[in-house]
Coordinates of C-alpha atoms in Angstrom, one line a residue:
V1068 CA -58.5 -4.0 80.0
G1069 CA -60.7 -6.7 78.9
S1070 CA -58.1 -9.1 77.3
V1071 CA -58.2 -12.6 78.8
A1072 CA -55.2 -14.4 79.4
V1073 CA -54.8 -17.9 77.8
E1074 CA -54.5 -20.4 80.6
D1075 CA -52.2 -22.7 78.9
Q1076 CA -48.3 -22.5 79.5
P1077 CA -47.1 -20.9 76.2
D1078 CA -43.6 -21.3 74.9
V1079 CA -41.0 -19.5 77.0
S1080 CA -39.5 -17.4 74.1
A1081 CA -43.0 -16.3 73.0
V1082 CA -43.8 -15.2 76.5
L1083 CA -40.7 -13.2 76.9
S1084 CA -40.8 -11.7 73.5
A1085 CA -43.6 -9.5 75.0
Y1086 CA -40.8 -7.4 76.4
N1087 CA -39.5 -6.4 73.1
Q1088 CA -41.5 -3.3 72.5
Q1089 CA -39.6 -1.4 75.2
G1090 CA -39.2 2.3 76.0
D1091 CA -36.0 4.2 76.6
P1092 CA -34.3 2.3 79.5
T1093 CA -32.8 5.6 81.1
M1094 CA -36.5 6.7 81.5
Y1095 CA -37.8 3.8 83.5
E1096 CA -37.1 5.3 86.9
E1097 CA -38.6 8.4 85.9
Y1098 CA -41.8 6.7 84.5
Y1099 CA -42.1 4.8 87.8
S1100 CA -41.5 7.8 90.0
G1101 CA -43.9 9.8 88.0
L1102 CA -46.6 7.2 88.6
K1103 CA -45.7 6.9 92.3
H1104 CA -45.9 10.5 92.6
F1105 CA -49.4 10.7 91.0
I1106 CA -50.7 7.8 93.1
E1107 CA -49.4 9.3 96.4
C1108 CA -50.9 12.6 95.5
S1109 CA -54.2 11.2 94.5
L1110 CA -57.3 11.4 97.0
D1111 CA -57.3 8.9 99.9
C1112 CA -60.2 7.0 98.6
H1113 CA -58.3 6.1 95.3
R1114 CA -54.9 6.0 96.7
A1115 CA -55.1 2.5 98.3
E1116 CA -56.6 0.9 95.2
L1117 CA -54.1 2.5 92.8
S1118 CA -51.2 1.4 95.1
Q1119 CA -51.8 -2.2 94.0
L1120 CA -50.3 -1.2 90.8
F1121 CA -46.8 -0.7 92.4
Y1122 CA -45.8 -4.3 92.8
P1123 CA -46.7 -5.8 89.3
L1124 CA -45.4 -2.8 87.4
F1125 CA -42.2 -2.9 89.5
V1126 CA -41.7 -6.5 88.6
H1127 CA -42.5 -6.2 84.9
M1128 CA -40.4 -3.0 84.4
Y1129 CA -37.6 -4.6 86.1
L1130 CA -37.8 -7.7 84.0
E1131 CA -38.2 -5.7 80.9
L1132 CA -34.9 -4.0 81.7
V1133 CA -33.2 -7.2 82.3
Y1134 CA -34.7 -8.9 79.2
N1135 CA -33.3 -6.2 77.0
Q1136 CA -30.0 -6.5 78.7
H1137 CA -29.9 -3.1 80.5
E1138 CA -28.3 -4.7 83.5
N1139 CA -27.1 -1.5 85.2
E1140 CA -30.3 0.2 84.8
A1141 CA -32.2 -2.8 86.1
K1142 CA -30.0 -3.0 89.2
S1143 CA -30.4 0.7 90.0
F1144 CA -34.1 0.5 89.4
F1145 CA -34.4 -2.5 91.8
E1146 CA -32.4 -0.8 94.4
K1147 CA -34.3 2.5 94.2
F1148 CA -37.9 1.0 94.4
H1149 CA -37.8 -2.4 96.0
G1150 CA -38.1 -0.9 99.5
D1151 CA -41.6 0.6 98.5
Q1152 CA -43.1 -3.0 97.9
E1153 CA -45.4 -4.4 100.6
C1154 CA -43.8 -6.5 103.1
Y1155 CA -45.6 -9.7 102.0
Y1156 CA -43.8 -9.7 98.5
Q1157 CA -40.4 -10.1 100.3
D1158 CA -39.9 -13.6 99.2
D1159 CA -40.8 -12.9 95.7
L1160 CA -38.6 -10.0 95.6
R1161 CA -35.6 -12.1 96.7
V1162 CA -36.1 -14.4 93.8
L1163 CA -36.4 -11.4 91.6
S1164 CA -33.1 -9.8 92.8
S1165 CA -31.2 -12.9 91.6
L1166 CA -32.4 -12.6 88.1
T1167 CA -29.9 -10.1 86.7
K1168 CA -29.2 -11.4 83.2
K1169 CA -31.5 -12.5 80.3
E1170 CA -30.3 -16.0 80.5
H1171 CA -31.6 -16.3 84.1
M1172 CA -35.1 -15.7 82.9
K1173 CA -35.4 -18.7 80.7
G1174 CA -35.2 -21.4 83.3
N1175 CA -36.9 -19.6 86.1
E1176 CA -40.4 -21.2 86.7
T1177 CA -41.6 -18.4 89.2
M1178 CA -40.9 -15.8 86.6
L1179 CA -42.3 -17.7 83.9
D1180 CA -45.6 -17.9 85.7
F1181 CA -45.5 -14.2 86.5
R1182 CA -45.0 -13.8 82.7
T1183 CA -47.8 -15.9 81.6
S1184 CA -50.5 -15.5 84.1
K1185 CA -51.9 -12.0 84.1
F1186 CA -51.6 -10.3 87.6
V1187 CA -55.1 -9.5 88.8
L1188 CA -56.0 -6.3 90.4
R1189 CA -59.6 -5.3 91.5
I1190 CA -60.2 -1.7 91.1
S1191 CA -63.4 0.5 91.3
R1192 CA -64.4 2.2 88.0
D1193 CA -63.7 5.7 89.4
S1194 CA -60.1 4.8 90.3
Y1195 CA -59.5 3.1 87.0
Q1196 CA -60.7 6.1 85.0
L1197 CA -58.4 8.3 87.0
L1198 CA -55.4 6.1 86.2
K1199 CA -56.2 5.8 82.5
R1200 CA -56.6 9.6 82.1
H1201 CA -53.3 10.2 83.9
L1202 CA -51.3 7.8 81.8
Q1203 CA -52.9 8.9 78.4
E1204 CA -52.3 12.5 79.2
K1205 CA -48.8 12.0 80.2
Q1206 CA -48.2 10.0 77.0
N1207 CA -46.6 7.6 79.4
N1208 CA -47.2 4.9 76.9
Q1209 CA -44.6 2.5 78.5
I1210 CA -46.6 2.0 81.7
W1211 CA -49.8 1.8 79.8
N1212 CA -48.3 -0.9 77.6
I1213 CA -47.4 -2.9 80.6
V1214 CA -50.8 -2.5 82.2
Q1215 CA -52.5 -3.8 79.0
E1216 CA -50.0 -6.5 78.2
H1217 CA -49.4 -8.0 81.7
L1218 CA -52.2 -7.0 84.1
Y1219 CA -55.7 -7.9 84.2
I1220 CA -57.7 -5.2 85.8
D1221 CA -61.1 -6.4 87.3
I1222 CA -63.3 -3.3 87.3
F1223 CA -66.3 -3.1 89.7
D1224 CA -68.9 -0.4 90.0
G1225 CA -69.2 1.1 93.5
M1226 CA -67.2 2.6 96.3
P1227 CA -63.5 2.1 96.1
R1228 CA -62.1 -0.3 98.7
S1229 CA -60.1 0.7 101.7
K1230 CA -56.5 -0.3 102.4
Q1231 CA -57.7 -2.9 105.0
Q1232 CA -60.1 -4.3 102.6
I1233 CA -57.6 -4.7 99.9
D1234 CA -54.8 -6.0 102.3
A1235 CA -57.2 -8.8 103.3
M1236 CA -57.4 -10.1 99.9
V1237 CA -54.0 -9.5 98.0
G1238 CA -50.8 -11.3 98.6
S1239 CA -50.8 -14.2 96.3
L1240 CA -48.4 -14.9 93.2
A1241 CA -50.8 -13.7 90.8
G1242 CA -52.9 -10.9 92.6
E1243 CA -56.4 -11.5 93.5
A1244 CA -58.9 -13.9 92.0
K1245 CA -61.0 -12.5 89.2
R1246 CA -64.6 -12.1 90.6
E1247 CA -66.0 -14.6 87.9
A1248 CA -63.6 -17.2 89.3
N1249 CA -65.8 -17.6 92.4
K1250 CA -69.2 -17.3 90.6
S1251 CA -70.1 -20.8 89.6
K1252 CA -72.5 -22.9 91.9
V1253 CA -70.9 -25.2 94.2
F1254 CA -73.0 -28.1 95.9
F1255 CA -71.4 -27.7 99.3
G1256 CA -74.3 -29.6 101.1
L1257 CA -73.9 -33.2 102.5
L1258 CA -75.2 -36.4 100.8
K1259 CA -78.0 -38.1 102.5
E1260 CA -77.2 -40.8 105.1
P1261 CA -78.3 -44.3 104.3
E1262 CA -80.6 -45.7 106.7
I1263 CA -79.4 -48.4 108.9
E1264 CA -81.3 -50.4 111.5
V1265 CA -79.7 -49.9 114.8
P1266 CA -80.0 -53.2 116.9
L1267 CA -81.6 -52.2 120.2
D1268 CA -79.4 -52.8 123.2
D1269 CA -80.7 -52.6 126.8
E1270 CA -78.9 -49.2 127.1
D1271 CA -80.1 -47.4 124.0
E1272 CA -83.8 -47.1 123.3
E1273 CA -83.3 -44.2 120.9
G1274 CA -82.7 -46.5 118.0
E1275 CA -86.6 -46.9 117.5
N1276 CA -87.1 -44.0 115.3
E1277 CA -85.0 -45.7 112.5
E1278 CA -87.2 -47.5 110.1
G1279 CA -85.4 -50.3 108.3
K1280 CA -85.6 -49.2 104.9
P1281 CA -83.5 -50.8 102.0
K1282 CA -79.8 -49.6 101.7
K1283 CA -79.1 -46.4 99.9
K1284 CA -75.5 -45.0 99.3
K1285 CA -72.6 -45.2 101.4
P1286 CA -72.8 -43.2 104.6
K1287 CA -70.6 -40.2 105.8
K1288 CA -69.0 -39.9 109.1
D1289 CA -71.0 -38.3 111.9
S1290 CA -74.5 -39.6 111.5
I1291 CA -76.5 -39.2 114.7
G1292 CA -79.1 -41.9 114.8
S1293 CA -81.6 -40.7 112.4
K1294 CA -80.7 -37.4 110.8
S1295 CA -83.4 -35.7 108.9
K1296 CA -84.5 -37.7 105.9
K1297 CA -84.8 -34.6 103.6
Q1298 CA -82.3 -34.0 100.9
D1299 CA -80.1 -30.9 101.6
P1300 CA -81.1 -28.3 99.0
N1301 CA -77.3 -27.4 98.6
A1302 CA -76.1 -31.0 98.2
P1303 CA -75.1 -32.5 94.9
P1304 CA -77.4 -35.2 93.3
Q1305 CA -76.7 -38.5 95.1
N1306 CA -75.3 -40.1 91.9
R1307 CA -73.3 -37.2 90.7
I1308 CA -70.1 -38.9 91.0
P1309 CA -70.2 -42.7 91.5
L1310 CA -69.4 -43.8 95.1
P1311 CA -68.6 -47.2 96.3
E1312 CA -71.4 -49.4 97.8
L1313 CA -71.6 -50.2 101.4
K1314 CA -70.2 -53.5 102.6
D1315 CA -71.5 -55.3 105.6
S1316 CA -68.4 -54.4 107.6
D1317 CA -69.1 -50.7 106.9
K1318 CA -72.6 -51.1 108.2
L1319 CA -71.3 -52.5 111.4
D1320 CA -69.0 -49.6 111.6
K1321 CA -71.8 -47.1 111.1
I1322 CA -73.6 -48.7 113.9
M1323 CA -70.6 -48.5 116.2
N1324 CA -70.2 -44.8 115.2
M1325 CA -73.8 -44.1 116.0
K1326 CA -73.4 -45.7 119.4
E1327 CA -70.2 -43.6 120.0
T1328 CA -72.1 -40.5 119.0
T1329 CA -74.6 -40.8 121.7
K1330 CA -71.7 -40.4 124.1
R1331 CA -70.2 -37.5 122.3
V1332 CA -69.5 -34.4 124.3
R1333 CA -71.2 -31.2 123.2
L1334 CA -68.4 -28.7 123.0
G1335 CA -68.5 -25.0 123.3
P1336 CA -66.8 -22.0 125.0
D1337 CA -67.8 -23.4 128.5
C1338 CA -67.1 -26.9 127.6
L1339 CA -63.7 -27.3 126.0
P1340 CA -62.3 -30.7 124.8
S1341 CA -59.4 -32.5 126.6
I1342 CA -56.4 -32.9 124.4
C1343 CA -54.4 -36.1 124.3
F1344 CA -51.0 -35.5 122.8
Y1345 CA -49.0 -38.3 121.2
T1346 CA -45.4 -37.3 121.3
F1347 CA -43.0 -39.1 119.0
L1348 CA -39.8 -39.4 121.1
N1349 CA -36.4 -40.0 119.6
A1350 CA -37.8 -39.8 116.2
Y1351 CA -34.4 -39.4 114.6
Q1352 CA -35.8 -40.6 111.4
G1353 CA -37.6 -37.3 111.3
L1354 CA -41.3 -37.3 111.5
T1355 CA -42.9 -35.9 108.3
A1356 CA -46.5 -36.9 108.3
V1357 CA -49.1 -38.3 110.7
D1358 CA -52.7 -39.7 110.2
V1359 CA -55.1 -41.2 112.6
T1360 CA -58.2 -43.5 111.7
D1361 CA -61.5 -42.1 112.0
D1362 CA -62.3 -44.6 115.0
S1363 CA -59.0 -43.4 116.6
S1364 CA -57.7 -47.0 116.9
L1365 CA -54.5 -46.6 114.6
I1366 CA -51.8 -43.9 114.1
A1367 CA -49.6 -43.9 111.2
G1368 CA -46.4 -41.8 110.9
G1369 CA -44.4 -41.1 107.8
F1370 CA -40.6 -40.4 108.2
A1371 CA -37.8 -38.9 106.5
D1372 CA -35.9 -42.2 106.4
S1373 CA -38.7 -43.2 104.0
T1374 CA -40.4 -45.5 106.3
V1375 CA -44.1 -45.6 107.2
R1376 CA -44.8 -46.8 110.9
V1377 CA -48.3 -48.0 111.9
W1378 CA -49.2 -48.2 115.7
S1379 CA -52.2 -49.5 117.4
V1380 CA -53.3 -47.1 120.2
T1381 CA -55.8 -49.4 121.7
P1382 CA -54.9 -52.7 123.5
K1383 CA -55.9 -54.7 120.3
K1384 CA -52.7 -55.7 118.6
L1385 CA -51.8 -55.4 115.0
R1386 CA -51.8 -58.8 113.2
T1387 CA -51.3 -60.0 109.7
V1388 CA -53.3 -62.5 107.6
K1389 CA -52.0 -66.2 107.8
Q1390 CA -50.1 -67.8 104.9
A1391 CA -52.0 -69.3 102.2
A1392 CA -51.5 -72.9 103.3
D1393 CA -53.0 -72.1 106.8
L1394 CA -55.9 -70.2 105.3
S1395 CA -57.0 -73.2 103.1
L1396 CA -57.6 -75.1 106.6
I1397 CA -60.0 -72.7 108.0
D1398 CA -63.8 -73.3 107.8
K1399 CA -65.1 -70.3 105.8
E1400 CA -68.5 -70.8 107.0
S1401 CA -67.7 -70.2 110.5
D1402 CA -69.0 -67.0 112.3
D1403 CA -65.6 -65.8 113.5
V1404 CA -63.9 -66.5 110.1
L1405 CA -62.4 -62.9 110.1
E1406 CA -60.8 -63.6 113.4
R1407 CA -59.5 -67.0 112.5
I1408 CA -57.6 -65.8 109.4
M1409 CA -55.3 -63.6 111.6
D1410 CA -52.1 -64.9 112.6
E1411 CA -51.6 -64.5 116.4
K1412 CA -47.9 -65.1 116.1
T1413 CA -47.5 -61.8 114.2
A1414 CA -49.2 -59.6 116.9
S1415 CA -47.4 -56.4 117.7
E1416 CA -48.1 -52.9 118.6
L1417 CA -46.0 -51.5 115.6
K1418 CA -45.6 -52.5 112.0
I1419 CA -43.0 -50.9 109.7
L1420 CA -43.7 -50.5 106.1
Y1421 CA -40.6 -50.3 103.7
G1422 CA -40.8 -49.3 100.1
H1423 CA -40.4 -45.6 99.5
S1424 CA -37.1 -44.3 98.5
G1425 CA -37.4 -40.8 100.0
P1426 CA -39.0 -39.0 103.0
V1427 CA -42.9 -39.7 103.4
Y1428 CA -44.7 -36.4 103.3
G1429 CA -48.2 -37.6 103.3
A1430 CA -50.3 -40.5 105.0
S1431 CA -54.0 -41.3 105.0
F1432 CA -56.1 -44.3 106.2
S1433 CA -59.0 -45.4 104.2
P1434 CA -62.3 -45.0 105.9
D1435 CA -62.7 -48.8 106.4
R1436 CA -59.2 -49.2 107.8
N1437 CA -58.2 -51.8 105.3
Y1438 CA -55.6 -49.6 103.5
L1439 CA -53.1 -46.9 104.1
L1440 CA -51.9 -44.3 101.5
S1441 CA -48.4 -42.7 101.7
S1442 CA -46.9 -40.0 99.4
S1443 CA -43.1 -39.5 99.2
E1444 CA -40.3 -37.3 97.9
D1445 CA -39.7 -40.3 95.4
G1446 CA -42.6 -39.0 93.2
T1447 CA -44.9 -42.1 94.2
V1448 CA -48.0 -42.6 96.2
R1449 CA -48.2 -46.2 97.7
L1450 CA -51.3 -48.0 98.8
W1451 CA -50.6 -50.5 101.7
S1452 CA -52.8 -53.1 103.0
L1453 CA -53.4 -53.2 106.8
Q1454 CA -54.2 -56.9 106.5
T1455 CA -50.9 -58.1 105.4
F1456 CA -48.9 -54.8 106.0
T1457 CA -47.4 -55.0 102.4
C1458 CA -47.6 -52.6 99.5
L1459 CA -50.2 -53.3 97.1
V1460 CA -49.7 -50.6 94.5
G1461 CA -47.3 -47.8 93.6
Y1462 CA -48.9 -44.9 91.8
K1463 CA -46.6 -43.1 89.4
G1464 CA -47.7 -39.9 87.9
H1465 CA -46.0 -37.0 89.7
N1466 CA -42.4 -36.8 88.5
Y1467 CA -41.4 -34.8 91.8
P1468 CA -41.9 -34.9 95.4
V1469 CA -45.6 -35.6 96.4
W1470 CA -46.4 -33.4 99.4
D1471 CA -49.9 -34.7 100.4
T1472 CA -52.3 -37.3 99.8
Q1473 CA -55.8 -38.0 101.2
F1474 CA -58.5 -40.7 100.8
S1475 CA -62.1 -39.5 99.9
P1476 CA -64.5 -39.9 103.0
Y1477 CA -66.2 -42.7 101.0
G1478 CA -63.0 -44.4 100.3
Y1479 CA -62.0 -45.7 96.7
Y1480 CA -61.0 -42.2 95.4
F1481 CA -58.0 -40.3 96.6
V1482 CA -56.2 -37.2 95.7
S1483 CA -52.4 -36.2 95.8
G1484 CA -50.5 -33.0 95.2
G1485 CA -47.0 -32.2 94.8
H1486 CA -44.1 -30.1 93.6
D1487 CA -45.2 -30.4 90.0
R1488 CA -47.9 -27.9 90.8
V1489 CA -50.9 -30.1 90.1
A1490 CA -53.1 -32.1 92.1
R1491 CA -54.4 -35.5 90.8
L1492 CA -57.4 -37.6 91.6
W1493 CA -57.0 -41.4 91.6
A1494 CA -59.3 -44.4 92.2
T1495 CA -57.5 -47.3 94.0
D1496 CA -58.1 -49.7 91.1
H1497 CA -56.7 -47.4 88.3
Y1498 CA -53.0 -47.0 87.5
Q1499 CA -53.6 -43.6 85.8
P1500 CA -55.0 -40.6 87.6
L1501 CA -58.7 -39.9 86.7
R1502 CA -58.6 -36.2 86.9
I1503 CA -55.6 -33.6 86.8
F1504 CA -56.3 -30.4 88.5
A1505 CA -54.0 -27.8 87.0
G1506 CA -53.8 -24.2 87.6
H1507 CA -51.7 -23.4 90.6
L1508 CA -48.4 -21.5 90.1
A1509 CA -46.3 -23.3 92.8
D1510 CA -46.1 -26.5 94.7
V1511 CA -49.5 -28.0 95.9
N1512 CA -48.6 -28.5 99.6
C1513 CA -52.0 -29.8 101.0
T1514 CA -55.0 -31.5 99.5
R1515 CA -58.5 -32.3 101.1
F1516 CA -61.8 -33.8 100.1
H1517 CA -65.1 -32.0 100.7
P1518 CA -67.3 -34.1 103.1
N1519 CA -69.6 -34.9 100.1
S1520 CA -66.6 -36.1 98.0
N1521 CA -67.6 -34.0 95.1
Y1522 CA -64.8 -31.5 95.5
V1523 CA -61.4 -31.3 96.4
A1524 CA -59.5 -28.2 98.1
T1525 CA -55.8 -27.6 97.4
G1526 CA -53.5 -25.3 99.2
S1527 CA -50.3 -24.0 97.4
A1528 CA -47.1 -22.1 97.8
D1529 CA -48.5 -19.7 95.3
R1530 CA -50.5 -18.5 98.4
T1531 CA -53.8 -19.4 97.0
V1532 CA -56.5 -22.0 97.8
R1533 CA -58.4 -23.7 95.0
L1534 CA -61.5 -25.7 95.0
W1535 CA -61.9 -28.3 92.2
D1536 CA -64.9 -30.2 91.0
V1537 CA -64.3 -33.9 90.9
L1538 CA -66.8 -34.5 88.2
N1539 CA -65.2 -32.4 85.5
G1540 CA -62.0 -31.2 87.0
N1541 CA -62.8 -27.5 86.8
C1542 CA -61.5 -25.0 89.3
V1543 CA -64.8 -23.6 90.9
R1544 CA -63.2 -21.4 93.7
I1545 CA -60.0 -19.3 94.1
F1546 CA -59.3 -17.9 97.5
T1547 CA -56.6 -15.2 98.0
G1548 CA -55.4 -13.5 101.2
H1549 CA -52.7 -15.6 102.7
K1550 CA -49.4 -14.0 102.8
G1551 CA -47.3 -17.2 102.6
P1552 CA -47.4 -20.7 101.4
I1553 CA -50.6 -22.8 102.6
H1554 CA -50.0 -25.8 104.8
S1555 CA -53.2 -26.9 106.1
L1556 CA -56.9 -27.1 105.2
T1557 CA -60.1 -28.4 106.6
F1558 CA -63.7 -28.3 105.7
S1559 CA -66.4 -27.8 108.4
P1560 CA -68.6 -30.8 109.0
N1561 CA -71.6 -29.2 107.5
G1562 CA -69.6 -28.7 104.3
R1563 CA -70.4 -24.9 104.2
F1564 CA -67.0 -23.6 105.3
L1565 CA -63.3 -24.1 104.7
A1566 CA -60.4 -23.1 107.1
T1567 CA -56.9 -22.6 105.8
G1568 CA -53.6 -22.2 107.5
A1569 CA -50.2 -20.8 106.2
T1570 CA -46.7 -20.1 107.1
D1571 CA -47.8 -16.4 107.9
G1572 CA -49.4 -18.1 111.2
R1573 CA -52.9 -16.8 110.3
V1574 CA -56.1 -19.1 109.9
L1575 CA -58.5 -17.8 107.3
L1576 CA -62.1 -18.8 107.2
W1577 CA -64.0 -19.0 103.9
D1578 CA -67.7 -19.3 102.8
I1579 CA -67.6 -21.8 100.0
G1580 CA -71.1 -21.1 98.7
H1581 CA -70.5 -17.3 98.4
G1582 CA -66.8 -17.6 97.7
L1583 CA -65.9 -15.2 100.3
M1584 CA -63.4 -14.8 103.1
V1585 CA -65.4 -14.5 106.3
G1586 CA -62.8 -14.5 109.1
E1587 CA -59.3 -14.3 110.2
L1588 CA -57.9 -15.9 113.2
K1589 CA -54.6 -14.4 114.5
G1590 CA -52.6 -15.8 117.3
H1591 CA -50.0 -18.3 115.9
T1592 CA -46.6 -17.2 115.5
D1593 CA -45.4 -19.8 113.1
T1594 CA -46.7 -22.0 110.3
V1595 CA -50.0 -23.6 111.0
C1596 CA -49.6 -27.3 110.1
S1597 CA -52.9 -28.7 111.0
L1598 CA -56.6 -27.8 111.3
R1599 CA -59.6 -29.8 112.4
F1600 CA -63.3 -29.0 113.3
S1601 CA -64.9 -30.9 116.2
R1602 CA -67.4 -33.6 115.0
D1603 CA -70.4 -31.1 115.1
G1604 CA -68.3 -28.1 114.1
E1605 CA -68.5 -26.1 117.2
I1606 CA -64.8 -25.7 117.6
L1607 CA -61.8 -25.3 115.3
A1608 CA -58.6 -26.7 116.6
S1609 CA -55.2 -25.4 115.1
G1610 CA -51.8 -26.9 115.5
S1611 CA -48.7 -25.0 114.6
M1612 CA -44.7 -25.1 114.5
D1613 CA -44.9 -22.6 117.3
N1614 CA -45.5 -25.6 119.5
T1615 CA -49.0 -24.7 120.4
V1616 CA -52.5 -26.0 119.9
R1617 CA -55.3 -23.3 119.9
L1618 CA -58.9 -23.8 120.1
W1619 CA -61.3 -21.3 118.4
D1620 CA -65.1 -20.8 118.7
A1621 CA -66.3 -21.7 115.3
I1622 CA -69.9 -21.2 116.1
K1623 CA -69.2 -17.5 116.8
A1624 CA -66.8 -17.1 114.0
F1625 CA -69.4 -18.1 111.5
E1626 CA -72.6 -16.3 112.9
D1627 CA -74.0 -13.1 111.5
L1628 CA -72.0 -13.3 108.3
E1629 CA -72.6 -10.5 105.9
T1630 CA -72.9 -12.4 102.7
D1631 CA -75.2 -10.0 100.8
D1632 CA -74.9 -9.9 97.2
F1633 CA -73.2 -6.5 97.3
T1634 CA -70.2 -7.9 99.3
T1635 CA -70.0 -10.8 97.0
A1636 CA -70.0 -8.6 93.8
T1637 CA -67.3 -6.2 95.0
G1638 CA -65.2 -8.0 97.6
H1639 CA -65.8 -5.2 100.2
I1640 CA -65.2 -7.6 103.1
N1641 CA -64.9 -6.1 106.5
L1642 CA -63.3 -8.7 108.8
P1643 CA -64.0 -8.2 112.5
E1644 CA -60.8 -7.9 114.6
N1645 CA -62.2 -10.4 117.0
S1646 CA -59.5 -13.1 117.1
Q1647 CA -59.1 -12.6 120.9
E1648 CA -62.7 -13.2 121.6
L1649 CA -62.7 -16.2 119.4
L1650 CA -59.6 -17.8 121.0
L1651 CA -60.8 -20.2 123.6
G1652 CA -57.5 -21.6 124.7
T1653 CA -53.8 -21.9 123.8
Y1654 CA -52.0 -25.1 125.0
M1655 CA -48.2 -25.2 124.8
T1656 CA -46.2 -28.4 124.4
K1657 CA -42.7 -28.5 125.8
S1658 CA -41.0 -28.3 122.5
T1659 CA -43.0 -30.3 120.0
P1660 CA -44.3 -28.7 116.9
V1661 CA -48.0 -29.9 116.2
V1662 CA -48.0 -31.9 113.0
H1663 CA -51.6 -33.4 113.3
L1664 CA -54.9 -33.0 115.0
H1665 CA -57.8 -35.4 115.2
F1666 CA -61.1 -35.2 117.0
T1667 CA -62.3 -38.5 118.1
R1668 CA -66.0 -39.8 117.7
R1669 CA -66.6 -38.5 121.2
N1670 CA -64.7 -35.2 120.7
L1671 CA -61.6 -35.8 122.4
V1672 CA -58.8 -34.0 120.7
L1673 CA -55.7 -36.1 119.7
A1674 CA -52.7 -34.2 118.6
A1675 CA -49.3 -35.5 117.4
G1676 CA -45.9 -34.3 116.8
A1677 CA -42.1 -35.2 117.2
Y1678 CA -40.3 -33.8 120.3
S1679 CA -37.5 -31.6 119.1
P1680 CA -34.8 -31.0 121.8
Q1681 CA -33.5 -27.5 121.7

């Protein structure tokens, strides 16, 4: 079934008219029962694969009946067969059951997407031949027409997949990803660290192996003294996308970071991190987003009353810059000029930022701690100055709520995703987005930059995760397997892996280079809202609406991966059932959903959430 679906959203009427060549409405139940009987009586090895047809055929046959105004037949068809569908399609079936008239189909986005994007099934050649022979012998043209019109069957050579293997990968709104969707090369390596001379203190003599070479590109987090100077073979070229130059203050921050790093705790199964929990008490405003600066000095909270609040969590208070008249009196040459421009009279532990006109769903500090981004239900992303605590820019592009936003690890660029089903890449000094990442079939709930800033990952309510190339805006990976909307994403510090969490309570692990699912962590009983790897990637922390933080052994999860070419080619993935072995600890809060997690530079875990009295 080699026809390729056109990616654009075609006109609704054109899409729906595909339902005109219909069969006899009274025969639909018979067609479906006939196919069901055939599949259930086929050999075990084919049955699991062919069972994937049940759901998309059920939906399309139902819609065809509704579209052609056979409302009673549609209702009886739905009632007879909806119980046979897999449990993870319950939410979609609920939407479907409310579409009972032709008019309903016009305005329904979910259905429009189901119509326009072909449902993808991966089936071995043997199973496919069996199906084709059956449908053609039976003269069962109605079903065969639907298969050709609305399904995309990705045929592979080799053994049919087992029920477990299929269950691991299906469940998204449009079926699985086509295999070629995950074939393109991804540069998942890290960019080279710039070389910075570390001034020698009495306490650290290890700075000597740093040669003072001229500055290169802006550094990334987690440099430990002198990392190897060799370019990572999987890294993108240093200048593949333009990154901002390093300022002097950034260099100082790097040096601080290196010093902190020498005191970093090496984590592992025998050495778990302490967890410091920041509980927002009496947050009647409704806490909807949290972020912590990389150096763990500031915490920002976004609230449902449309405010953003910034706290200092160190003894150092927050101060704003003096008024212009006072600034002109300052000697600009003095060493402590940055200290002198601050107005002591404004010092306080908390600053409140007013400007949004709806709940604030995303917050992100810039790496240099000069700016804060917030995204809101009002459709805007705002950039705030942390020098003056005022709003500098309101970025308008999304017409609907913006669910998440995040700064690039190098600053300057940021990404946002929202209800309009696209993610946008922005630069702080442009009013318009630089890239628009379109392809998801439902809201984009979360957005994350890859550590090398060349890629952006998005998690969506269509139950897929996509990886986008910042350079050209192309989608380079589509990961399917979650059974509910995705609410959290995080990249491993080495850039090779991605962890994703969803409303199904599972955390899935992905190998970016091979485009494969490599693990599944079961344990949470509710939505996973936050995920973070420790600074060296040994531990994955997950926080959930079930009021727990769980720590997982990331080293063990990623070792001995079967990423041979065969697995990649066919998607025969065998996930070990080892969640219990990988779970290193579960930490309950009294009654506080965990909204945000953060590892400090010394590997202490900071967690945050708002206490919800029962």
